[in-house]
Amino acid sequence: MVVATQVNPIRMEKIREVDIPVIDLSCSRSKVAKLIVKACEEYGFFKVINHGVSHHIIKEMEDESFEFFDKPLPEKELFGSGNPFGYGSKNIGLSGDTGELEYLLLPTNQNAIAQTSKFRCVVSSYVKSVRELACEILELIAKGLGVPHSLFSHLVRHFDSDSLLRLNHYPPVTHSFHHGNIGFGEHSDPQIITLLRSNDAPGLQISLRNGLWLPVSPDPHAFCVNIGDILQAMTNGRFVSVRHRAMANLLPNQSRLSMVFFGAPPPEATIACPPQLLKRNKPIYKTFTWSEYKSHTYAHRLGETRLDHFKIT
């Protein structure tokens, strides 16, 4: 079953109302696979409900996240410099991008998480559950495309997977702000797939191919799913790596929290479109490794269209 969340566009005079797909994972796999493929082709973005991640695991991760961000700044800074892992504030990445947020970026290898045992346990449980959900969605995508069952999911399940968990905290903006009220600037995600869970404060926006921005309403029962650059390349451009951003939090008395799992391949994984998807079309992108693409990504600004560098000319 698929239901729809209405999205009210910022510039209503230039775009019709758009319904973002909300896909019920409890329905038949064949039907769900078709709906997911359609959403990936049209939006590169959808929501899933009846996803199997327990409310308890989600609530614990949310509570631990808020508890971390409530700590005094010196305590948060002990967690690392955010270069790339650890705590960061305002600065995003290594190329000069900034935003109205603070964040904690963690590798999903739990040996690298130097925090209290409770925090480590909560992160581990959350990552395990969300990784399985990501792999389930990737296997449904494979079914819908007619490619081998584990073509995409094995990259995320691999022992050396480069997947990440990012906790973004958008406190209320209390000063005069003159940059379009952007909390986290326009970008696409470089990985395979992203699963995002947020609290009930709004802020996420996606851009359709016409370039207009559409706000995505928070949903306490759903995960937001968006396609990353790697999956766009592996489907030869059939899927859209959706561009998205987060607005600064202008609510006076409420913080926005997003918990974002980025499903990524191992560094030396070869990224190429499978032959099943090239029967009628020539390949658009060169073959490359995730390590090569990641290096290219980190060397450029957030808003750049990085896949263009890997197009076959």
mmCIF file of C-alpha atoms in Angstrom:
data_model
loop_
_atom_site.group_PDB
_atom_site.id
_atom_site.type_symbol
_atom_site.label_atom_id
_atom_site.label_comp_id
_atom_site.label_asym_id
_atom_site.label_seq_id
_atom_site.Cartn_x
_atom_site.Cartn_y
_atom_site.Cartn_z
ATOM 1 C CA MET A 1 0.000 0.000 0.000
ATOM 2 C CA VAL A 2 1.205 3.537 -0.654
ATOM 3 C CA VAL A 3 -0.213 6.644 0.917
ATOM 4 C CA ALA A 4 0.823 10.241 0.289
ATOM 5 C CA THR A 5 2.082 13.115 2.352
ATOM 6 C CA GLN A 6 1.150 16.476 0.889
ATOM 7 C CA VAL A 7 3.970 18.943 0.488
ATOM 8 C CA ASN A 8 3.171 22.641 0.263
ATOM 9 C CA PRO A 9 5.668 24.301 -2.072
ATOM 10 C CA ILE A 10 7.376 27.511 -1.110
ATOM 11 C CA ARG A 11 6.420 29.178 -4.422
ATOM 12 C CA MET A 12 2.894 27.905 -5.008
ATOM 13 C CA GLU A 13 2.313 30.133 -8.026
ATOM 14 C CA LYS A 14 5.012 28.253 -9.984
ATOM 15 C CA ILE A 15 4.503 24.626 -8.981
ATOM 16 C CA ARG A 16 1.574 22.340 -8.275
ATOM 17 C CA GLU A 17 1.188 20.493 -4.993
ATOM 18 C CA VAL A 18 3.343 17.379 -4.895
ATOM 19 C CA ASP A 19 2.625 14.158 -3.029
ATOM 20 C CA ILE A 20 5.745 12.453 -1.672
ATOM 21 C CA PRO A 21 5.290 8.658 -1.618
ATOM 22 C CA VAL A 22 4.850 7.000 1.767
ATOM 23 C CA ILE A 23 5.401 3.262 1.264
ATOM 24 C CA ASP A 24 4.063 0.598 3.615
ATOM 25 C CA LEU A 25 6.706 -2.124 3.907
ATOM 26 C CA SER A 26 4.176 -4.608 5.326
ATOM 27 C CA CYS A 27 2.538 -5.054 1.901
ATOM 28 C CA SER A 28 3.553 -7.705 -0.645
ATOM 29 C CA ARG A 29 7.204 -7.531 -1.661
ATOM 30 C CA SER A 30 6.429 -7.403 -5.372
ATOM 31 C CA LYS A 31 4.114 -4.430 -4.960
ATOM 32 C CA VAL A 32 6.465 -2.627 -2.576
ATOM 33 C CA ALA A 33 9.435 -3.180 -4.908
ATOM 34 C CA LYS A 34 7.552 -1.570 -7.802
ATOM 35 C CA LEU A 35 6.488 1.397 -5.669
ATOM 36 C CA ILE A 36 10.022 1.973 -4.390
ATOM 37 C CA VAL A 37 11.527 1.864 -7.897
ATOM 38 C CA LYS A 38 8.892 4.345 -9.106
ATOM 39 C CA ALA A 39 9.653 6.704 -6.192
ATOM 40 C CA CYS A 40 13.408 6.441 -6.846
ATOM 41 C CA GLU A 41 12.912 7.308 -10.505
ATOM 42 C CA GLU A 42 10.544 10.231 -9.917
ATOM 43 C CA TYR A 43 11.863 11.768 -6.692
ATOM 44 C CA GLY A 44 14.927 9.941 -5.398
ATOM 45 C CA PHE A 45 13.088 10.251 -2.093
ATOM 46 C CA PHE A 46 10.261 8.541 -0.197
ATOM 47 C CA LYS A 47 9.090 7.633 3.292
ATOM 48 C CA VAL A 48 8.629 4.133 4.703
ATOM 49 C CA ILE A 49 6.188 3.053 7.397
ATOM 50 C CA ASN A 50 5.806 -0.317 9.151
ATOM 51 C CA HIS A 51 9.573 -0.472 8.816
ATOM 52 C CA GLY A 52 10.311 -2.852 11.700
ATOM 53 C CA VAL A 53 12.656 -0.583 13.705
ATOM 54 C CA SER A 54 11.286 -0.582 17.222
ATOM 55 C CA HIS A 55 10.042 2.621 18.817
ATOM 56 C CA HIS A 56 12.169 1.811 21.884
ATOM 57 C CA ILE A 57 15.412 1.745 19.883
ATOM 58 C CA ILE A 58 14.516 5.009 18.116
ATOM 59 C CA LYS A 59 13.499 6.741 21.362
ATOM 60 C CA GLU A 60 16.687 5.685 23.152
ATOM 61 C CA MET A 61 18.840 7.022 20.319
ATOM 62 C CA GLU A 62 16.916 10.288 20.311
ATOM 63 C CA ASP A 63 17.211 10.661 24.097
ATOM 64 C CA GLU A 64 20.945 9.928 24.071
ATOM 65 C CA SER A 65 21.435 12.414 21.245
ATOM 66 C CA PHE A 66 19.655 15.233 23.048
ATOM 67 C CA GLU A 67 21.580 14.383 26.214
ATOM 68 C CA PHE A 68 24.865 14.667 24.326
ATOM 69 C CA PHE A 69 23.998 18.025 22.731
ATOM 70 C CA ASP A 70 22.859 19.372 26.115
ATOM 71 C CA LYS A 71 26.390 18.928 27.492
ATOM 72 C CA PRO A 72 28.656 21.970 27.976
ATOM 73 C CA LEU A 73 30.750 22.778 24.908
ATOM 74 C CA PRO A 74 34.090 21.644 26.442
ATOM 75 C CA GLU A 75 32.613 18.191 27.114
ATOM 76 C CA LYS A 76 31.293 17.879 23.555
ATOM 77 C CA GLU A 77 34.637 18.942 22.128
ATOM 78 C CA LEU A 78 36.330 16.076 23.972
ATOM 79 C CA PHE A 79 34.543 13.770 21.562
ATOM 80 C CA GLY A 80 36.736 14.891 18.656
ATOM 81 C CA SER A 81 37.184 17.733 16.235
ATOM 82 C CA GLY A 82 34.733 16.689 13.513
ATOM 83 C CA ASN A 83 37.635 16.259 11.064
ATOM 84 C CA PRO A 84 36.005 14.160 9.860
ATOM 85 C CA PHE A 85 34.674 12.230 12.882
ATOM 86 C CA GLY A 86 33.513 13.576 16.207
ATOM 87 C CA TYR A 87 31.795 16.788 17.269
ATOM 88 C CA GLY A 88 31.466 19.833 15.043
ATOM 89 C CA SER A 89 29.613 23.130 15.099
ATOM 90 C CA LYS A 90 28.824 25.505 12.222
ATOM 91 C CA ASN A 91 31.562 24.149 9.919
ATOM 92 C CA ILE A 92 30.462 21.386 7.518
ATOM 93 C CA GLY A 93 33.193 19.322 5.891
ATOM 94 C CA LEU A 94 36.644 20.550 4.908
ATOM 95 C CA SER A 95 35.917 22.961 2.059
ATOM 96 C CA GLY A 96 34.502 26.018 3.811
ATOM 97 C CA ASP A 97 30.786 25.189 4.046
ATOM 98 C CA THR A 98 28.946 26.374 7.151
ATOM 99 C CA GLY A 99 25.487 25.959 8.648
ATOM 100 C CA GLU A 100 23.292 26.713 11.639
ATOM 101 C CA LEU A 101 23.788 23.421 13.468
ATOM 102 C CA GLU A 102 26.015 21.292 15.612
ATOM 103 C CA TYR A 103 26.594 17.625 14.893
ATOM 104 C CA LEU A 104 28.239 14.368 15.893
ATOM 105 C CA LEU A 105 29.629 12.194 13.085
ATOM 106 C CA LEU A 106 30.379 8.561 13.918
ATOM 107 C CA PRO A 107 31.790 5.631 11.971
ATOM 108 C CA THR A 108 29.582 2.578 12.346
ATOM 109 C CA ASN A 109 32.544 0.530 13.556
ATOM 110 C CA GLN A 110 31.781 0.562 17.269
ATOM 111 C CA ASN A 111 35.447 0.153 18.233
ATOM 112 C CA ALA A 112 35.858 3.768 17.127
ATOM 113 C CA ILE A 113 33.154 5.151 19.449
ATOM 114 C CA ALA A 114 34.857 6.410 22.602
ATOM 115 C CA GLN A 115 31.886 7.259 24.821
ATOM 116 C CA THR A 116 30.118 5.830 27.821
ATOM 117 C CA SER A 117 29.107 2.194 27.543
ATOM 118 C CA LYS A 118 25.426 3.193 27.522
ATOM 119 C CA PHE A 119 25.929 5.560 24.586
ATOM 120 C CA ARG A 120 27.939 2.934 22.709
ATOM 121 C CA CYS A 121 25.251 0.313 23.307
ATOM 122 C CA VAL A 122 22.434 2.610 22.143
ATOM 123 C CA VAL A 123 24.314 3.656 18.995
ATOM 124 C CA SER A 124 25.163 0.029 18.226
ATOM 125 C CA SER A 125 21.529 -1.090 18.556
ATOM 126 C CA TYR A 126 20.273 1.784 16.437
ATOM 127 C CA VAL A 127 22.867 1.289 13.696
ATOM 128 C CA LYS A 128 22.200 -2.464 13.563
ATOM 129 C CA SER A 129 18.449 -1.935 13.140
ATOM 130 C CA VAL A 130 18.704 0.882 10.615
ATOM 131 C CA ARG A 131 21.388 -0.908 8.594
ATOM 132 C CA GLU A 132 19.073 -3.905 8.270
ATOM 133 C CA LEU A 133 16.252 -1.618 7.139
ATOM 134 C CA ALA A 134 18.542 -0.005 4.558
ATOM 135 C CA CYS A 135 19.555 -3.444 3.248
ATOM 136 C CA GLU A 136 15.935 -4.582 3.096
ATOM 137 C CA ILE A 137 15.097 -1.516 0.978
ATOM 138 C CA LEU A 138 18.124 -2.108 -1.263
ATOM 139 C CA GLU A 139 17.042 -5.727 -1.802
ATOM 140 C CA LEU A 140 13.545 -4.564 -2.709
ATOM 141 C CA ILE A 141 15.138 -2.143 -5.176
ATOM 142 C CA ALA A 142 17.156 -5.011 -6.665
ATOM 143 C CA LYS A 143 13.957 -7.046 -7.020
ATOM 144 C CA GLY A 144 12.182 -4.165 -8.734
ATOM 145 C CA LEU A 145 15.084 -3.642 -11.160
ATOM 146 C CA GLY A 146 15.587 -7.323 -11.943
ATOM 147 C CA VAL A 147 19.217 -7.443 -10.787
ATOM 148 C CA PRO A 148 20.828 -9.912 -8.337
ATOM 149 C CA HIS A 149 19.206 -9.851 -4.898
ATOM 150 C CA SER A 150 22.248 -8.665 -2.915
ATOM 151 C CA LEU A 151 23.879 -6.498 -5.603
ATOM 152 C CA PHE A 152 23.458 -3.325 -3.541
ATOM 153 C CA SER A 153 22.871 -4.620 -0.012
ATOM 154 C CA HIS A 154 26.100 -6.635 0.210
ATOM 155 C CA LEU A 155 28.057 -3.383 -0.103
ATOM 156 C CA VAL A 156 26.402 -2.025 3.054
ATOM 157 C CA ARG A 157 26.572 -5.348 4.936
ATOM 158 C CA HIS A 158 30.279 -5.802 4.121
ATOM 159 C CA PHE A 159 32.610 -5.893 7.137
ATOM 160 C CA ASP A 160 34.579 -2.931 5.740
ATOM 161 C CA SER A 161 31.513 -0.872 4.803
ATOM 162 C CA ASP A 162 32.222 2.847 5.110
ATOM 163 C CA SER A 163 28.744 3.613 6.478
ATOM 164 C CA LEU A 164 28.271 6.514 8.899
ATOM 165 C CA LEU A 165 25.847 7.783 11.511
ATOM 166 C CA ARG A 166 25.404 11.533 11.726
ATOM 167 C CA LEU A 167 23.438 13.229 14.521
ATOM 168 C CA ASN A 168 22.441 16.775 13.556
ATOM 169 C CA HIS A 169 21.166 19.222 16.169
ATOM 170 C CA TYR A 170 19.546 22.477 15.020
ATOM 171 C CA PRO A 171 19.016 24.703 18.072
ATOM 172 C CA PRO A 172 16.688 27.692 17.749
ATOM 173 C CA VAL A 173 18.367 30.542 15.860
ATOM 174 C CA THR A 174 18.343 33.470 18.261
ATOM 175 C CA HIS A 175 20.392 36.010 16.280
ATOM 176 C CA SER A 176 19.747 37.932 13.094
ATOM 177 C CA PHE A 177 20.330 35.578 10.183
ATOM 178 C CA HIS A 178 20.781 36.760 6.606
ATOM 179 C CA HIS A 179 21.630 33.712 4.500
ATOM 180 C CA GLY A 180 18.196 32.494 3.472
ATOM 181 C CA ASN A 181 17.734 30.798 6.854
ATOM 182 C CA ILE A 182 19.748 27.752 5.752
ATOM 183 C CA GLY A 183 20.743 25.302 8.472
ATOM 184 C CA PHE A 184 22.528 22.769 6.232
ATOM 185 C CA GLY A 185 23.088 23.771 2.622
ATOM 186 C CA GLU A 186 21.968 22.199 -0.631
ATOM 187 C CA HIS A 187 23.678 18.915 -1.490
ATOM 188 C CA SER A 188 23.223 15.330 -2.564
ATOM 189 C CA ASP A 189 24.523 12.458 -0.451
ATOM 190 C CA PRO A 190 27.544 10.709 -1.971
ATOM 191 C CA GLN A 191 26.806 7.260 -0.511
ATOM 192 C CA ILE A 192 24.387 4.533 -1.707
ATOM 193 C CA ILE A 193 21.339 5.236 0.429
ATOM 194 C CA THR A 194 20.385 7.496 3.342
ATOM 195 C CA LEU A 195 17.840 6.812 6.087
ATOM 196 C CA LEU A 196 16.821 9.824 8.131
ATOM 197 C CA ARG A 197 14.750 10.000 11.276
ATOM 198 C CA SER A 198 13.870 13.366 12.829
ATOM 199 C CA ASN A 199 11.808 14.667 15.700
ATOM 200 C CA ASP A 200 8.638 16.668 15.101
ATOM 201 C CA ALA A 201 10.369 19.949 14.215
ATOM 202 C CA PRO A 202 10.231 20.817 10.491
ATOM 203 C CA GLY A 203 13.202 21.824 8.353
ATOM 204 C CA LEU A 204 13.990 19.219 5.683
ATOM 205 C CA GLN A 205 13.431 20.246 2.060
ATOM 206 C CA ILE A 206 13.994 18.423 -1.224
ATOM 207 C CA SER A 207 14.423 19.791 -4.717
ATOM 208 C CA LEU A 208 12.749 18.303 -7.765
ATOM 209 C CA ARG A 209 14.399 18.489 -11.172
ATOM 210 C CA ASN A 210 12.808 21.882 -11.800
ATOM 211 C CA GLY A 211 14.929 23.333 -8.979
ATOM 212 C CA LEU A 212 12.125 24.452 -6.675
ATOM 213 C CA TRP A 213 12.279 23.506 -3.024
ATOM 214 C CA LEU A 214 9.576 21.466 -1.295
ATOM 215 C CA PRO A 215 9.298 21.142 2.501
ATOM 216 C CA VAL A 216 8.964 17.608 3.866
ATOM 217 C CA SER A 217 6.692 17.361 6.896
ATOM 218 C CA PRO A 218 7.995 15.436 9.931
ATOM 219 C CA ASP A 219 6.356 12.032 10.451
ATOM 220 C CA PRO A 220 6.709 10.200 13.798
ATOM 221 C CA HIS A 221 5.926 6.840 12.175
ATOM 222 C CA ALA A 222 8.266 6.996 9.190
ATOM 223 C CA PHE A 223 11.865 6.994 8.032
ATOM 224 C CA CYS A 224 12.798 9.291 5.175
ATOM 225 C CA VAL A 225 14.824 7.498 2.507
ATOM 226 C CA ASN A 226 16.865 9.192 -0.174
ATOM 227 C CA ILE A 227 18.994 7.874 -2.993
ATOM 228 C CA GLY A 228 22.696 8.706 -2.964
ATOM 229 C CA ASP A 229 25.137 9.417 -5.781
ATOM 230 C CA ILE A 230 26.482 5.855 -5.841
ATOM 231 C CA LEU A 231 23.048 4.362 -6.485
ATOM 232 C CA GLN A 232 22.431 6.915 -9.227
ATOM 233 C CA ALA A 233 25.665 5.769 -10.875
ATOM 234 C CA MET A 234 24.871 2.067 -10.394
ATOM 235 C CA THR A 235 21.471 2.528 -12.063
ATOM 236 C CA ASN A 236 23.044 4.468 -14.956
ATOM 237 C CA GLY A 237 21.152 7.613 -14.031
ATOM 238 C CA ARG A 238 17.759 5.903 -13.846
ATOM 239 C CA PHE A 239 17.472 6.814 -10.155
ATOM 240 C CA VAL A 240 17.820 10.382 -8.913
ATOM 241 C CA SER A 241 20.287 11.317 -6.185
ATOM 242 C CA VAL A 242 17.967 13.910 -4.695
ATOM 243 C CA ARG A 243 19.308 17.325 -3.748
ATOM 244 C CA HIS A 244 18.147 18.403 -0.326
ATOM 245 C CA ARG A 245 18.849 20.868 2.474
ATOM 246 C CA ALA A 246 17.736 21.748 5.994
ATOM 247 C CA MET A 247 16.421 25.152 6.952
ATOM 248 C CA ALA A 248 17.672 26.892 10.092
ATOM 249 C CA ASN A 249 15.456 26.240 13.084
ATOM 250 C CA LEU A 250 13.348 29.342 13.658
ATOM 251 C CA LEU A 251 11.102 27.742 16.288
ATOM 252 C CA PRO A 252 11.649 29.748 19.488
ATOM 253 C CA ASN A 253 11.379 26.911 22.021
ATOM 254 C CA GLN A 254 12.181 23.665 20.247
ATOM 255 C CA SER A 255 15.330 22.102 18.808
ATOM 256 C CA ARG A 256 15.347 19.981 15.671
ATOM 257 C CA LEU A 257 17.202 16.673 15.756
ATOM 258 C CA SER A 258 17.899 14.426 12.787
ATOM 259 C CA MET A 259 19.554 11.012 13.028
ATOM 260 C CA VAL A 260 21.018 10.083 9.657
ATOM 261 C CA PHE A 261 22.402 6.710 8.572
ATOM 262 C CA PHE A 262 24.502 6.786 5.405
ATOM 263 C CA GLY A 263 24.829 3.319 3.839
ATOM 264 C CA ALA A 264 28.154 3.207 2.002
ATOM 265 C CA PRO A 265 30.351 0.606 0.260
ATOM 266 C CA PRO A 266 33.813 -0.518 1.378
ATOM 267 C CA PRO A 267 36.541 1.880 0.213
ATOM 268 C CA GLU A 268 37.868 -0.400 -2.536
ATOM 269 C CA ALA A 269 34.458 -1.460 -3.856
ATOM 270 C CA THR A 270 34.118 -1.040 -7.605
ATOM 271 C CA ILE A 271 31.137 1.110 -8.624
ATOM 272 C CA ALA A 272 29.633 0.209 -11.997
ATOM 273 C CA CYS A 273 26.215 -0.257 -13.524
ATOM 274 C CA PRO A 274 25.281 -3.972 -13.821
ATOM 275 C CA PRO A 275 24.836 -5.386 -17.346
ATOM 276 C CA GLN A 276 21.121 -6.044 -16.740
ATOM 277 C CA LEU A 277 20.556 -2.264 -16.768
ATOM 278 C CA LEU A 278 22.632 -1.602 -19.881
ATOM 279 C CA LYS A 279 20.704 -3.666 -22.419
ATOM 280 C CA ARG A 280 19.145 -0.619 -24.079
ATOM 281 C CA ASN A 281 21.484 2.184 -23.031
ATOM 282 C CA LYS A 282 25.182 2.926 -23.089
ATOM 283 C CA PRO A 283 26.869 3.563 -19.717
ATOM 284 C CA ILE A 284 26.773 7.184 -18.578
ATOM 285 C CA TYR A 285 29.439 6.923 -15.881
ATOM 286 C CA LYS A 286 32.983 5.618 -15.734
ATOM 287 C CA THR A 287 33.845 2.730 -13.435
ATOM 288 C CA PHE A 288 35.395 3.979 -10.184
ATOM 289 C CA THR A 289 35.943 2.950 -6.581
ATOM 290 C CA TRP A 290 34.152 4.371 -3.566
ATOM 291 C CA SER A 291 37.535 5.578 -2.281
ATOM 292 C CA GLU A 292 38.051 7.593 -5.477
ATOM 293 C CA TYR A 293 34.590 9.093 -5.323
ATOM 294 C CA LYS A 294 34.855 9.882 -1.620
ATOM 295 C CA SER A 295 38.189 11.686 -2.155
ATOM 296 C CA HIS A 296 36.623 13.713 -4.961
ATOM 297 C CA THR A 297 33.614 14.558 -2.780
ATOM 298 C CA TYR A 298 35.659 15.825 0.160
ATOM 299 C CA ALA A 299 37.777 17.975 -2.134
ATOM 300 C CA HIS A 300 34.765 19.981 -3.322
ATOM 301 C CA ARG A 301 32.087 22.219 -1.880
ATOM 302 C CA LEU A 302 28.853 20.805 -0.521
ATOM 303 C CA GLY A 303 26.570 22.015 -3.310
ATOM 304 C CA GLU A 304 28.620 20.843 -6.291
ATOM 305 C CA THR A 305 27.283 18.133 -8.618
ATOM 306 C CA ARG A 306 30.115 15.690 -8.056
ATOM 307 C CA LEU A 307 28.949 12.834 -10.282
ATOM 308 C CA ASP A 308 29.494 14.983 -13.370
ATOM 309 C CA HIS A 309 33.243 14.455 -12.941
ATOM 310 C CA PHE A 310 32.738 10.702 -13.511
ATOM 311 C CA LYS A 311 30.582 10.973 -16.632
ATOM 312 C CA ILE A 312 31.837 9.365 -19.831
ATOM 313 C CA THR A 313 32.458 12.155 -22.314
#
